[in-house]
GROMACS .gro file of C-alpha atoms in nm:
model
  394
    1UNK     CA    1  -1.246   0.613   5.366
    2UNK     CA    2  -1.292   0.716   5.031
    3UNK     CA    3  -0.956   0.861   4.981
    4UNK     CA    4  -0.780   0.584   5.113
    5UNK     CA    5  -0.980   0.326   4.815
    6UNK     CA    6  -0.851   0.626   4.557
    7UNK     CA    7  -0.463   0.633   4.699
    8UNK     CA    8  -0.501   0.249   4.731
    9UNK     CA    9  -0.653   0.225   4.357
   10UNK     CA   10  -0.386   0.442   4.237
   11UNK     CA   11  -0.138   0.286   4.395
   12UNK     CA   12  -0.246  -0.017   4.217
   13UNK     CA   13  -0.276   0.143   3.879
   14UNK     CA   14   0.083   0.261   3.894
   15UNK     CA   15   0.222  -0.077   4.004
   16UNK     CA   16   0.035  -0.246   3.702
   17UNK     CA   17   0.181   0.001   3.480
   18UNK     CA   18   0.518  -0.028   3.577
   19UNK     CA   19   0.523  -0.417   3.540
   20UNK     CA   20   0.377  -0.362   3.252
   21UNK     CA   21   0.697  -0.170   3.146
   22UNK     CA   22   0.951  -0.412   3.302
   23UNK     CA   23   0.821  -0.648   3.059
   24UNK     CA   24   0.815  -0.452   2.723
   25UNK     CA   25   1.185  -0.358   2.846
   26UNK     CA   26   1.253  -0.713   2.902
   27UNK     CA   27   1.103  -0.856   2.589
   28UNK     CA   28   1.287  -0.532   2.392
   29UNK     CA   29   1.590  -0.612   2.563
   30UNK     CA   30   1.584  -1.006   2.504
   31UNK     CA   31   1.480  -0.945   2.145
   32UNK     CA   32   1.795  -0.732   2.098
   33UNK     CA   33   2.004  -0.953   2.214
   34UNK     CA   34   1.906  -1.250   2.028
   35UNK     CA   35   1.924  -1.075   1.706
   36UNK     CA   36   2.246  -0.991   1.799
   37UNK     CA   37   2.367  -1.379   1.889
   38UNK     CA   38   2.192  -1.430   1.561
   39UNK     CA   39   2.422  -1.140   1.383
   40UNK     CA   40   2.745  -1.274   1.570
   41UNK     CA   41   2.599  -1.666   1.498
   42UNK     CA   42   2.619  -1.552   1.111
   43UNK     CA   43   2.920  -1.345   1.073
   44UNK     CA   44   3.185  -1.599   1.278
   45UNK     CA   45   3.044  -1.846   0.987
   46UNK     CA   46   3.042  -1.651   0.712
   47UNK     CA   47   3.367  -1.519   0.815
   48UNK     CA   48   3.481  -1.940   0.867
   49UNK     CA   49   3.378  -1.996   0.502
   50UNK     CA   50   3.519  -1.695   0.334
   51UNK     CA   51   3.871  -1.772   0.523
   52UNK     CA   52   3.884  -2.137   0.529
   53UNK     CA   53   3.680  -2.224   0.201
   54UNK     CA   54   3.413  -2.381   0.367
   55UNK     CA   55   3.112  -2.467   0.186
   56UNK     CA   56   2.713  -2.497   0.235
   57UNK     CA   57   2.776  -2.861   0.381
   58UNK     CA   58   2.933  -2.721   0.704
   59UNK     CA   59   2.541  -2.605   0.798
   60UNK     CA   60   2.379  -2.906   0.833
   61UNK     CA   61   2.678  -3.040   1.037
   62UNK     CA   62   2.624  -2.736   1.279
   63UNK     CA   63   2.251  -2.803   1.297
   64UNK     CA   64   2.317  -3.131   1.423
   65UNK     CA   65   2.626  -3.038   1.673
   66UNK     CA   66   2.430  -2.816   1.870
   67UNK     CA   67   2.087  -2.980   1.836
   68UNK     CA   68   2.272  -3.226   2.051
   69UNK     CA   69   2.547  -2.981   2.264
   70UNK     CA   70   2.229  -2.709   2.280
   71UNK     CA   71   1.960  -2.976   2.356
   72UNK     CA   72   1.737  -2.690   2.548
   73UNK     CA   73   1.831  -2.419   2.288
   74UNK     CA   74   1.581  -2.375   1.977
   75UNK     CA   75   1.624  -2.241   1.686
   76UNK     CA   76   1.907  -2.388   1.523
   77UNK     CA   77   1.771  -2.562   1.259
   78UNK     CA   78   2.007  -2.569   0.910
   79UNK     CA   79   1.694  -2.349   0.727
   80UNK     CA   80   1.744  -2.094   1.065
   81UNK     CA   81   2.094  -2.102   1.021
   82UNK     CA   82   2.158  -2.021   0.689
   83UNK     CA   83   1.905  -1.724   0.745
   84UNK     CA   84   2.164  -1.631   1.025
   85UNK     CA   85   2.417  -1.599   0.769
   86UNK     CA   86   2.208  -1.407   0.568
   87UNK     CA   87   2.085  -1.164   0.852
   88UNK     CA   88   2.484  -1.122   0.904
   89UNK     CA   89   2.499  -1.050   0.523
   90UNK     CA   90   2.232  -0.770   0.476
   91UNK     CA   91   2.308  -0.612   0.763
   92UNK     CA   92   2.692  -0.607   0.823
   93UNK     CA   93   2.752  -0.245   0.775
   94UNK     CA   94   2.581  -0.216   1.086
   95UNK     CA   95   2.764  -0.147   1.424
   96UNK     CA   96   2.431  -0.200   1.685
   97UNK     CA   97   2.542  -0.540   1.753
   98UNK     CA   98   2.868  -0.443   1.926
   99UNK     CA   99   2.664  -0.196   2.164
  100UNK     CA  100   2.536  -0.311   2.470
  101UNK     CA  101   2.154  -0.355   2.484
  102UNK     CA  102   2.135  -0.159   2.770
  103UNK     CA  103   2.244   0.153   2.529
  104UNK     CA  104   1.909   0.103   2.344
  105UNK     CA  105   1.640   0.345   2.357
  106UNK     CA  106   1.389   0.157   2.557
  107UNK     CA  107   1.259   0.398   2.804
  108UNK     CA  108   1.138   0.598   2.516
  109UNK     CA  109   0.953   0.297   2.368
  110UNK     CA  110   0.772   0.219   2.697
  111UNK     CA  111   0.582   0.459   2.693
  112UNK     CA  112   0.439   0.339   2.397
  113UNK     CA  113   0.118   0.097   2.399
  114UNK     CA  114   0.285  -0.301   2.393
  115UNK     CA  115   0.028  -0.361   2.058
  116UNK     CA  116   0.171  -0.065   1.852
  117UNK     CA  117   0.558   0.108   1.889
  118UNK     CA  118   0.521   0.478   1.754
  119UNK     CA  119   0.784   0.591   1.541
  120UNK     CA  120   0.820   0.974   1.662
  121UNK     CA  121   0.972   0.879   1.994
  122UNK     CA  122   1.258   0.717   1.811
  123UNK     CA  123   1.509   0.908   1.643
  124UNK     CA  124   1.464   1.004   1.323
  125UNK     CA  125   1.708   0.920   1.010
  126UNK     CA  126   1.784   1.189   0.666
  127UNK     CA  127   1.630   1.073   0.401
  128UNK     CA  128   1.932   1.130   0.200
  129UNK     CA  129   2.079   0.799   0.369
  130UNK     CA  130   1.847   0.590   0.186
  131UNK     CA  131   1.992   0.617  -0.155
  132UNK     CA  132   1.766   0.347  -0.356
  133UNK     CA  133   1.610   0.411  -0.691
  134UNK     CA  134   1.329   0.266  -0.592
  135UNK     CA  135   1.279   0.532  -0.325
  136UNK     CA  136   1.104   0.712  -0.554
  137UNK     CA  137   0.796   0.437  -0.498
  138UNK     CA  138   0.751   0.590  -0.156
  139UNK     CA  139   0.654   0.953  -0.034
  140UNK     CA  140   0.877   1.195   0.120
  141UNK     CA  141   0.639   1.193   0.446
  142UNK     CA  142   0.692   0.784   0.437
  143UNK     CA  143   1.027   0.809   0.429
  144UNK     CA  144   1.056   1.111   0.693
  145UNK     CA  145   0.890   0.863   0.937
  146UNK     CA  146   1.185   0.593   0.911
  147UNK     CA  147   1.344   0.608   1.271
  148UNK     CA  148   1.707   0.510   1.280
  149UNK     CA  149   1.781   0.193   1.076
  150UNK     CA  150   2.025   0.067   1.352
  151UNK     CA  151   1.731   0.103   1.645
  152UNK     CA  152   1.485  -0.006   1.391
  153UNK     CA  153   1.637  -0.342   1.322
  154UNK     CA  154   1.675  -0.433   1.683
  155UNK     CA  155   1.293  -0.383   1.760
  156UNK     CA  156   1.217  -0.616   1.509
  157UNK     CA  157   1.096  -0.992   1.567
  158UNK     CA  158   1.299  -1.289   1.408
  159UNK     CA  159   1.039  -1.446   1.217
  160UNK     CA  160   0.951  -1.102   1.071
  161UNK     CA  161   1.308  -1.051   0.954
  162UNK     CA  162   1.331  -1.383   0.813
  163UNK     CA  163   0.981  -1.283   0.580
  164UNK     CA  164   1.150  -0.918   0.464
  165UNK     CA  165   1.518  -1.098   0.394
  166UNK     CA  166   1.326  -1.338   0.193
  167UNK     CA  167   1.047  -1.168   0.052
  168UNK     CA  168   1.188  -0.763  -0.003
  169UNK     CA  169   1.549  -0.677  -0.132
  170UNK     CA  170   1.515  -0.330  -0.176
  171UNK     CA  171   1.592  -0.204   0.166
  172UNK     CA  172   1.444   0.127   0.148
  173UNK     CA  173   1.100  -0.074   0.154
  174UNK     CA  174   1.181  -0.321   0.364
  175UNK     CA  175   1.249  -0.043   0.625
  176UNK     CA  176   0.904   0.094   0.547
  177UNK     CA  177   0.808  -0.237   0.666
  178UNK     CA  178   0.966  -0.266   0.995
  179UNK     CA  179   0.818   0.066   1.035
  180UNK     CA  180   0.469  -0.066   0.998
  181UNK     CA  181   0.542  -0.388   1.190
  182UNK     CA  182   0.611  -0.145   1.505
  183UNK     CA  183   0.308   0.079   1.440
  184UNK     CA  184   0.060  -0.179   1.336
  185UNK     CA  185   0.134  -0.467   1.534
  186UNK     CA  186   0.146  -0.685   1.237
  187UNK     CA  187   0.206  -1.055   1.293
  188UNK     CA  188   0.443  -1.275   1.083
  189UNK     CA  189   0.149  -1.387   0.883
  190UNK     CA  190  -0.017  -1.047   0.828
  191UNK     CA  191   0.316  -0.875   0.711
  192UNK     CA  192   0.271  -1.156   0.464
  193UNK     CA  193  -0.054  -1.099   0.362
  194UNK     CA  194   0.068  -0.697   0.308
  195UNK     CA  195   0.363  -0.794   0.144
  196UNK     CA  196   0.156  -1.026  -0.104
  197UNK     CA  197  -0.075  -0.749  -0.196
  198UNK     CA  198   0.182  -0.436  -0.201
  199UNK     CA  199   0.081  -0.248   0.019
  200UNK     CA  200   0.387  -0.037   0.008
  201UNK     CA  201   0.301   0.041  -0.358
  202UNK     CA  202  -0.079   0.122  -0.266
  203UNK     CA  203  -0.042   0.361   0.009
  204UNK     CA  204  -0.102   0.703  -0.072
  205UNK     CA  205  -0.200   0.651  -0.400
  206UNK     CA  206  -0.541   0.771  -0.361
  207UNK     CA  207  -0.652   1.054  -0.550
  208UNK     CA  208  -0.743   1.307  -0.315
  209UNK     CA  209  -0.811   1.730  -0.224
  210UNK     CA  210  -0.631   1.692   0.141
  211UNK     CA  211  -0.298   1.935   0.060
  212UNK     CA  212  -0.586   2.193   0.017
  213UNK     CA  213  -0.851   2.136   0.274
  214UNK     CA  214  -0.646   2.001   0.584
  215UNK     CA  215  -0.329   2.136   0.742
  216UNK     CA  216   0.045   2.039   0.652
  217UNK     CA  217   0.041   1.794   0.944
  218UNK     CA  218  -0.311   1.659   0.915
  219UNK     CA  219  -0.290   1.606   0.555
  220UNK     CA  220   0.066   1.387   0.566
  221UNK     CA  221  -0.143   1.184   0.860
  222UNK     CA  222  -0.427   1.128   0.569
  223UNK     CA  223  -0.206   1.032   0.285
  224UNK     CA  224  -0.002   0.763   0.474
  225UNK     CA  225  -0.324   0.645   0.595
  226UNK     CA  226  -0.525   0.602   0.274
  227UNK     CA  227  -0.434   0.392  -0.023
  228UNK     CA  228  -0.512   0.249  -0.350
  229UNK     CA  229  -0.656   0.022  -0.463
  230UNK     CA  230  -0.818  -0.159  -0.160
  231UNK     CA  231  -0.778  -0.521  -0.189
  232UNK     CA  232  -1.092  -0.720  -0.052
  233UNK     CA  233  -0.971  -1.073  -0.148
  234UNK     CA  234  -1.164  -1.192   0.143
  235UNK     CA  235  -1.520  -1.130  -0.033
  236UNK     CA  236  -1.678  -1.376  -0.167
  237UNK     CA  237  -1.953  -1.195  -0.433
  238UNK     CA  238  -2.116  -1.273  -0.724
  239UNK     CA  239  -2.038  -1.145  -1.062
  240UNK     CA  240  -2.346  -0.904  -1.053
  241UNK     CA  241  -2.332  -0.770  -0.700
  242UNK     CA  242  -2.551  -0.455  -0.502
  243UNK     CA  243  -2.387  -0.185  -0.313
  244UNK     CA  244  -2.553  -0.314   0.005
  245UNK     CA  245  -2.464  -0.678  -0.074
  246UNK     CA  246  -2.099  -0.536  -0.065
  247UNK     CA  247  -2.136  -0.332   0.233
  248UNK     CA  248  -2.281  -0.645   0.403
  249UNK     CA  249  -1.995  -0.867   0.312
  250UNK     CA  250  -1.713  -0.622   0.429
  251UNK     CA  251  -1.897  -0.647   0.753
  252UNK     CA  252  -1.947  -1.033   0.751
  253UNK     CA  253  -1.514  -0.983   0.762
  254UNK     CA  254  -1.498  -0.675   0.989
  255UNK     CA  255  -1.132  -0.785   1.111
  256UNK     CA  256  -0.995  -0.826   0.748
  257UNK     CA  257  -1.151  -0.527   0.616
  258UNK     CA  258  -1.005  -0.306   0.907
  259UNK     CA  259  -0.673  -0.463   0.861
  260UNK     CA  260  -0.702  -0.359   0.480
  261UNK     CA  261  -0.832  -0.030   0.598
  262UNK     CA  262  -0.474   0.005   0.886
  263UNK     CA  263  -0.478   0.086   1.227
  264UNK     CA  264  -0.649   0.351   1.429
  265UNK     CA  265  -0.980   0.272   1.242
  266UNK     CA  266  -1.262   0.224   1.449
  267UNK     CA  267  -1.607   0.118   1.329
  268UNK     CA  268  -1.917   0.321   1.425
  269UNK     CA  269  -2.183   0.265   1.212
  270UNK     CA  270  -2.330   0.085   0.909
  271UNK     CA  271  -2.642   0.302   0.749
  272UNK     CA  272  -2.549   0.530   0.981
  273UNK     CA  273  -2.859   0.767   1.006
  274UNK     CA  274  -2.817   1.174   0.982
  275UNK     CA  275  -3.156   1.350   1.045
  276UNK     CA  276  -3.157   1.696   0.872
  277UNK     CA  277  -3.429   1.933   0.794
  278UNK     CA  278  -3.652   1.700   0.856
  279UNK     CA  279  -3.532   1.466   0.646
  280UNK     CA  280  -3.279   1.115   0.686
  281UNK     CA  281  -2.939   1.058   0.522
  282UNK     CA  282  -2.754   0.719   0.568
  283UNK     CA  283  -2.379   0.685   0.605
  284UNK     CA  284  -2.282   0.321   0.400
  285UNK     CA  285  -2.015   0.329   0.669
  286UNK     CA  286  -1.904   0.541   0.925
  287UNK     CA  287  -1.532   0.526   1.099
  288UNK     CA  288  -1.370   0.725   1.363
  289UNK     CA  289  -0.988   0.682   1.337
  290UNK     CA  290  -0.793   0.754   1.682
  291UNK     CA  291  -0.459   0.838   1.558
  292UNK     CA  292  -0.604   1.102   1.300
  293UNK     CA  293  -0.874   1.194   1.568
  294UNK     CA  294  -1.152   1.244   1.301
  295UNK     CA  295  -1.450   1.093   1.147
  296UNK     CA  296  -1.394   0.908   0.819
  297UNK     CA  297  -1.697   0.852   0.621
  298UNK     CA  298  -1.694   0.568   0.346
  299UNK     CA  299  -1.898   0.559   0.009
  300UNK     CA  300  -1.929   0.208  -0.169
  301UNK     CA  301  -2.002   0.219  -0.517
  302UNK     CA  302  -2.042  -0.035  -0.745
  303UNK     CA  303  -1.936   0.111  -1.053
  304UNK     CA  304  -1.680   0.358  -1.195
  305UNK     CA  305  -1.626   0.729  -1.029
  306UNK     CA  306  -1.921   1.001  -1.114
  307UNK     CA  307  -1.839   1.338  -1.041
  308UNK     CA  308  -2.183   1.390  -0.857
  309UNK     CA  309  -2.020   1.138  -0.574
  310UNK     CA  310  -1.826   1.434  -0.460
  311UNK     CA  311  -2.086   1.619  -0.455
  312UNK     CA  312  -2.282   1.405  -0.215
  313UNK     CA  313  -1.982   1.307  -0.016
  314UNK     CA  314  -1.870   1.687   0.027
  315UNK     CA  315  -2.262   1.739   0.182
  316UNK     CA  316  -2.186   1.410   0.418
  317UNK     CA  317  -1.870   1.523   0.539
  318UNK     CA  318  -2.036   1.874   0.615
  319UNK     CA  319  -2.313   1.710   0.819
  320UNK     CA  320  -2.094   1.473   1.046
  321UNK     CA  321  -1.892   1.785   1.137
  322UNK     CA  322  -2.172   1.972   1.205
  323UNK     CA  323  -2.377   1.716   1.408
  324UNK     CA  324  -2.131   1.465   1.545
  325UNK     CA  325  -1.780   1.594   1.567
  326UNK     CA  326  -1.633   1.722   1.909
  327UNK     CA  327  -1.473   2.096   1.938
  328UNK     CA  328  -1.151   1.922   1.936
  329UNK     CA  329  -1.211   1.675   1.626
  330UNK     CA  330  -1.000   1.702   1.321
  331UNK     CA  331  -1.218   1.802   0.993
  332UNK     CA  332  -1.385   1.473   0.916
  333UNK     CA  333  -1.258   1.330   0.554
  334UNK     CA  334  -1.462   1.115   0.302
  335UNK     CA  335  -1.321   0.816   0.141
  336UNK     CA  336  -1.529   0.730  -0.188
  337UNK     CA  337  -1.500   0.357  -0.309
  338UNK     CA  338  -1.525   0.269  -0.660
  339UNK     CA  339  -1.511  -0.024  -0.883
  340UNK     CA  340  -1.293   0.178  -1.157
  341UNK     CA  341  -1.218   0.527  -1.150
  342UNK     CA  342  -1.017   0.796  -1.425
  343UNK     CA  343  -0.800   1.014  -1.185
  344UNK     CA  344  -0.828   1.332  -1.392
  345UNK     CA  345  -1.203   1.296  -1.412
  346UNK     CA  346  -1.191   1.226  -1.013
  347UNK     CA  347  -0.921   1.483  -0.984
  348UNK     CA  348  -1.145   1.776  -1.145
  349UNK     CA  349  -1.436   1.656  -0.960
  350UNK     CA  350  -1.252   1.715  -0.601
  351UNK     CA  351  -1.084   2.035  -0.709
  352UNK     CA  352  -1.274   2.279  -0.581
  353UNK     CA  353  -1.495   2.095  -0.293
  354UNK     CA  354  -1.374   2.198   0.030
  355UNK     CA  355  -1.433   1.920   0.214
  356UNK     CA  356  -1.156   1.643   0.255
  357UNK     CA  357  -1.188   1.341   0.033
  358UNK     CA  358  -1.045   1.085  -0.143
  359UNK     CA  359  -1.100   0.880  -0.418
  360UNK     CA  360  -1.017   0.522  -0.409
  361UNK     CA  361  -1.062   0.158  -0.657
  362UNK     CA  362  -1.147  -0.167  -0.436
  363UNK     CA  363  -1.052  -0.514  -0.633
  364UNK     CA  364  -1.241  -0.819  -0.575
  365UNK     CA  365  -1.056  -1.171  -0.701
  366UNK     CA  366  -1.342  -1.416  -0.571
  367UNK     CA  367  -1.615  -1.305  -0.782
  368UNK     CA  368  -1.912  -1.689  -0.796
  369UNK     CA  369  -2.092  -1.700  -1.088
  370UNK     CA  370  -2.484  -1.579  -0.997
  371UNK     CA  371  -2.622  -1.909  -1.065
  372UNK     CA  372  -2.359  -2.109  -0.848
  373UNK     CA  373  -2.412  -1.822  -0.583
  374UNK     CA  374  -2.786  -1.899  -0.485
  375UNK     CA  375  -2.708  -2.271  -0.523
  376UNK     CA  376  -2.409  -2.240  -0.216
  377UNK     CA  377  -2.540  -2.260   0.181
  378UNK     CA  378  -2.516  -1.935   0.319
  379UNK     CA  379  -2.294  -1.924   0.681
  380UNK     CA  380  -2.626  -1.907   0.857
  381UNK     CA  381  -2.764  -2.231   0.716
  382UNK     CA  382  -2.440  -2.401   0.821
  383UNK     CA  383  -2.433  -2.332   1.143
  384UNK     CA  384  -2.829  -2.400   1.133
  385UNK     CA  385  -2.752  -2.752   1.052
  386UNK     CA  386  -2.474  -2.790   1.276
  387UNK     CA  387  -2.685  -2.688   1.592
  388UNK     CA  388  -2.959  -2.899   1.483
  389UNK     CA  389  -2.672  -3.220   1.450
  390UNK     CA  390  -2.590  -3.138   1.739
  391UNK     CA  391  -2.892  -3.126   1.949
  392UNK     CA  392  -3.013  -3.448   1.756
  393UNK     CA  393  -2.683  -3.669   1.905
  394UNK     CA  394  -2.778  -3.521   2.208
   0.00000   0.00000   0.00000
């Protein structure tokens, strides 16, 4: 009887998963082919005005035609349109819109999670195609990871692509976007936010021992992870703040800080206690990130870099992989958070620890005076008085 509930709960399990597929295929598929009526949309007007002279007015005209021939059709408004053109612009060099969608990788993509594409099941492009000056803003490991630009565009959403053809020229970056919009899962608003803070300039700017105390593979994995500064625009502090005070805001915004932090990171502790010889060490924070399969420690401080930070964060990093990390955990790797920092005083004070770590500045931009501060209703006095309204009507 057993058996037959196993077969029957595999059977299940398999069925799930393979609808599951049909509709990333299907969604994959239909996304593909509307960027490609989008593409074709674009070029036969583009084409229309460089031929026959027509000029900007001929959008609005369209917008209206097939608002009314296209009544059950969105998306053809004369702001959409003209980004049409543009898509067709950028992009024309391209020839993925004359293949058929079928032709597209997707069997390699579904077996990929629906939240986050990875990149190495998509093939990969030579750097050397990417000839930008500004290339030289990312690292060679960022730029190894760009899958084909053709196969890359097509996974893409629309209202994505409209935020990078407004918002980044330089299409060596705005590649490194689309990358992270398939491995992060970021929404139209969060790519954005990432855009707005330059997060393409930030990451793997840390300063940091990991080419010495990792492997090749493991140490590429830390640097696109990590970056510099950490923006935590979300805080609300005042001007003279605590360590724990900061530790207890991040947490008050868990899902902003772990989108500043990236994917993979998942949250294990706060204070997180180590008992050795007798004695107790606290963690500030404690992470385990899945794609890295490690522990990541995190140090807040307050003030600028001290080289007796390393120091303490080498000893951390030695207990955690000593009392909490699995036989098949990666080396776990310490992230020290500053308010300021002097990379070649940081950079002499990591050199020979042989522990991974990295050095890091946060920026705060809503700092309260300390006198408005204690005057403001904290979150839990709001909702206080809301219940008690609430109760009261009744």
């Amino acid at each position: 009887m057993n058996s037959e509930i196993e077969r029957y709960k595999g059977l299940l399990t398999n069925i799930k998963n393979r609808v599951r597929q049909g509709q990333l295929k299907a969604n994959l598929s239909a996304n593909a082919e509307m960027l490609a009526t989008y593409w074709d949309i674009g070029k036969m007007i583009h084409l229309q005005q460089q031929q026959k002279g027509w000029g900007k007015g001929v959008i609005p005209k369209l917008a209206s035609d097939l608002k009314n021939e296209l009544a059950e059709v969105k998306g053809f408004s004369v702001r959409n349109i003209q980004m049409m053109i543009q898509f067709y612009n950028e992009y024309s060099d391209f020839s993925i819109w004359q293949l058929a969608v079928g032709k597209l990788d997707i069997d390699a993509v579904t077996k990929l999670s629906v939240a986050q594409l990875e990149s190495n099941s998509i093939s990969q492009a030579p750097v050397a195609r990417l000839k930008n000056n500004s290339i030289t803003q990312l690292s060679v490991a960022q730029l190894q990871n760009i899958p084909n630009e053709s196969l890359l565009i097509t996974k893409i959403g629309w209202t994505q692509h409209t935020v990078l053809l407004q918002k980044i020229k330089d299409m060596p970056i705005r590649y490194w976007y689309m990358q992270q919009i398939l491995e992060q899962g970021w929404s139209r608003d969060t790519l954005v936010t990432q855009i707005k803070s330059k997060i393409h300039e930030r990451q793997g700017a840390l300063v940091h021992n990991f080419d010495t105390t990792l492997t090749n593979a493991h140490s590429l994995w830390a640097k696109q992870t990590f970056k510099d500064p950490y923006i935590f625009d979300f805080l609300t502090l005042a001007t003279e703040f605590s360590e724990r005070e900061l530790e207890l805001e991040l947490l008050k915004h868990v899902e902003r800080f772990l989108l500043e932090l990236g994917a993979g990171f998942a949250f294990v502790g706060r204070q997180y206690k180590l008992e050795i010889s007798d004695k107790e060490f606290y963690i500030d924070l404690l992470f385990y990130h899945i794609k890295m399969r490690c522990f990541v420690v995190i140090d807040l401080k307050k003030g600028d870099f001290l080289p007796e930070y390393a120091g303490k964060m080498n000893f951390y990093c030695s207990a955690v992989d000593d009392i909490l990390k699995h036989e098949t955990d990666k080396p776990t790797i310490g992230l020290i958070l500053c308010k300021g920092k002097d990379r070649i005083f940081a950079e002499y004070a990591l050199r020979d620890v042989n522990k991974p770590i990295g050095v890091s500045e946060y920026e705060l931009t809503q700092m309260l005076p300390d006198n408005l501060k204690s005057s403001l209703p904290s979150i839990e006095d709001i909702e206080k008085e809301f219940f008690e309204a609430n109760n009261q009507d009744n």
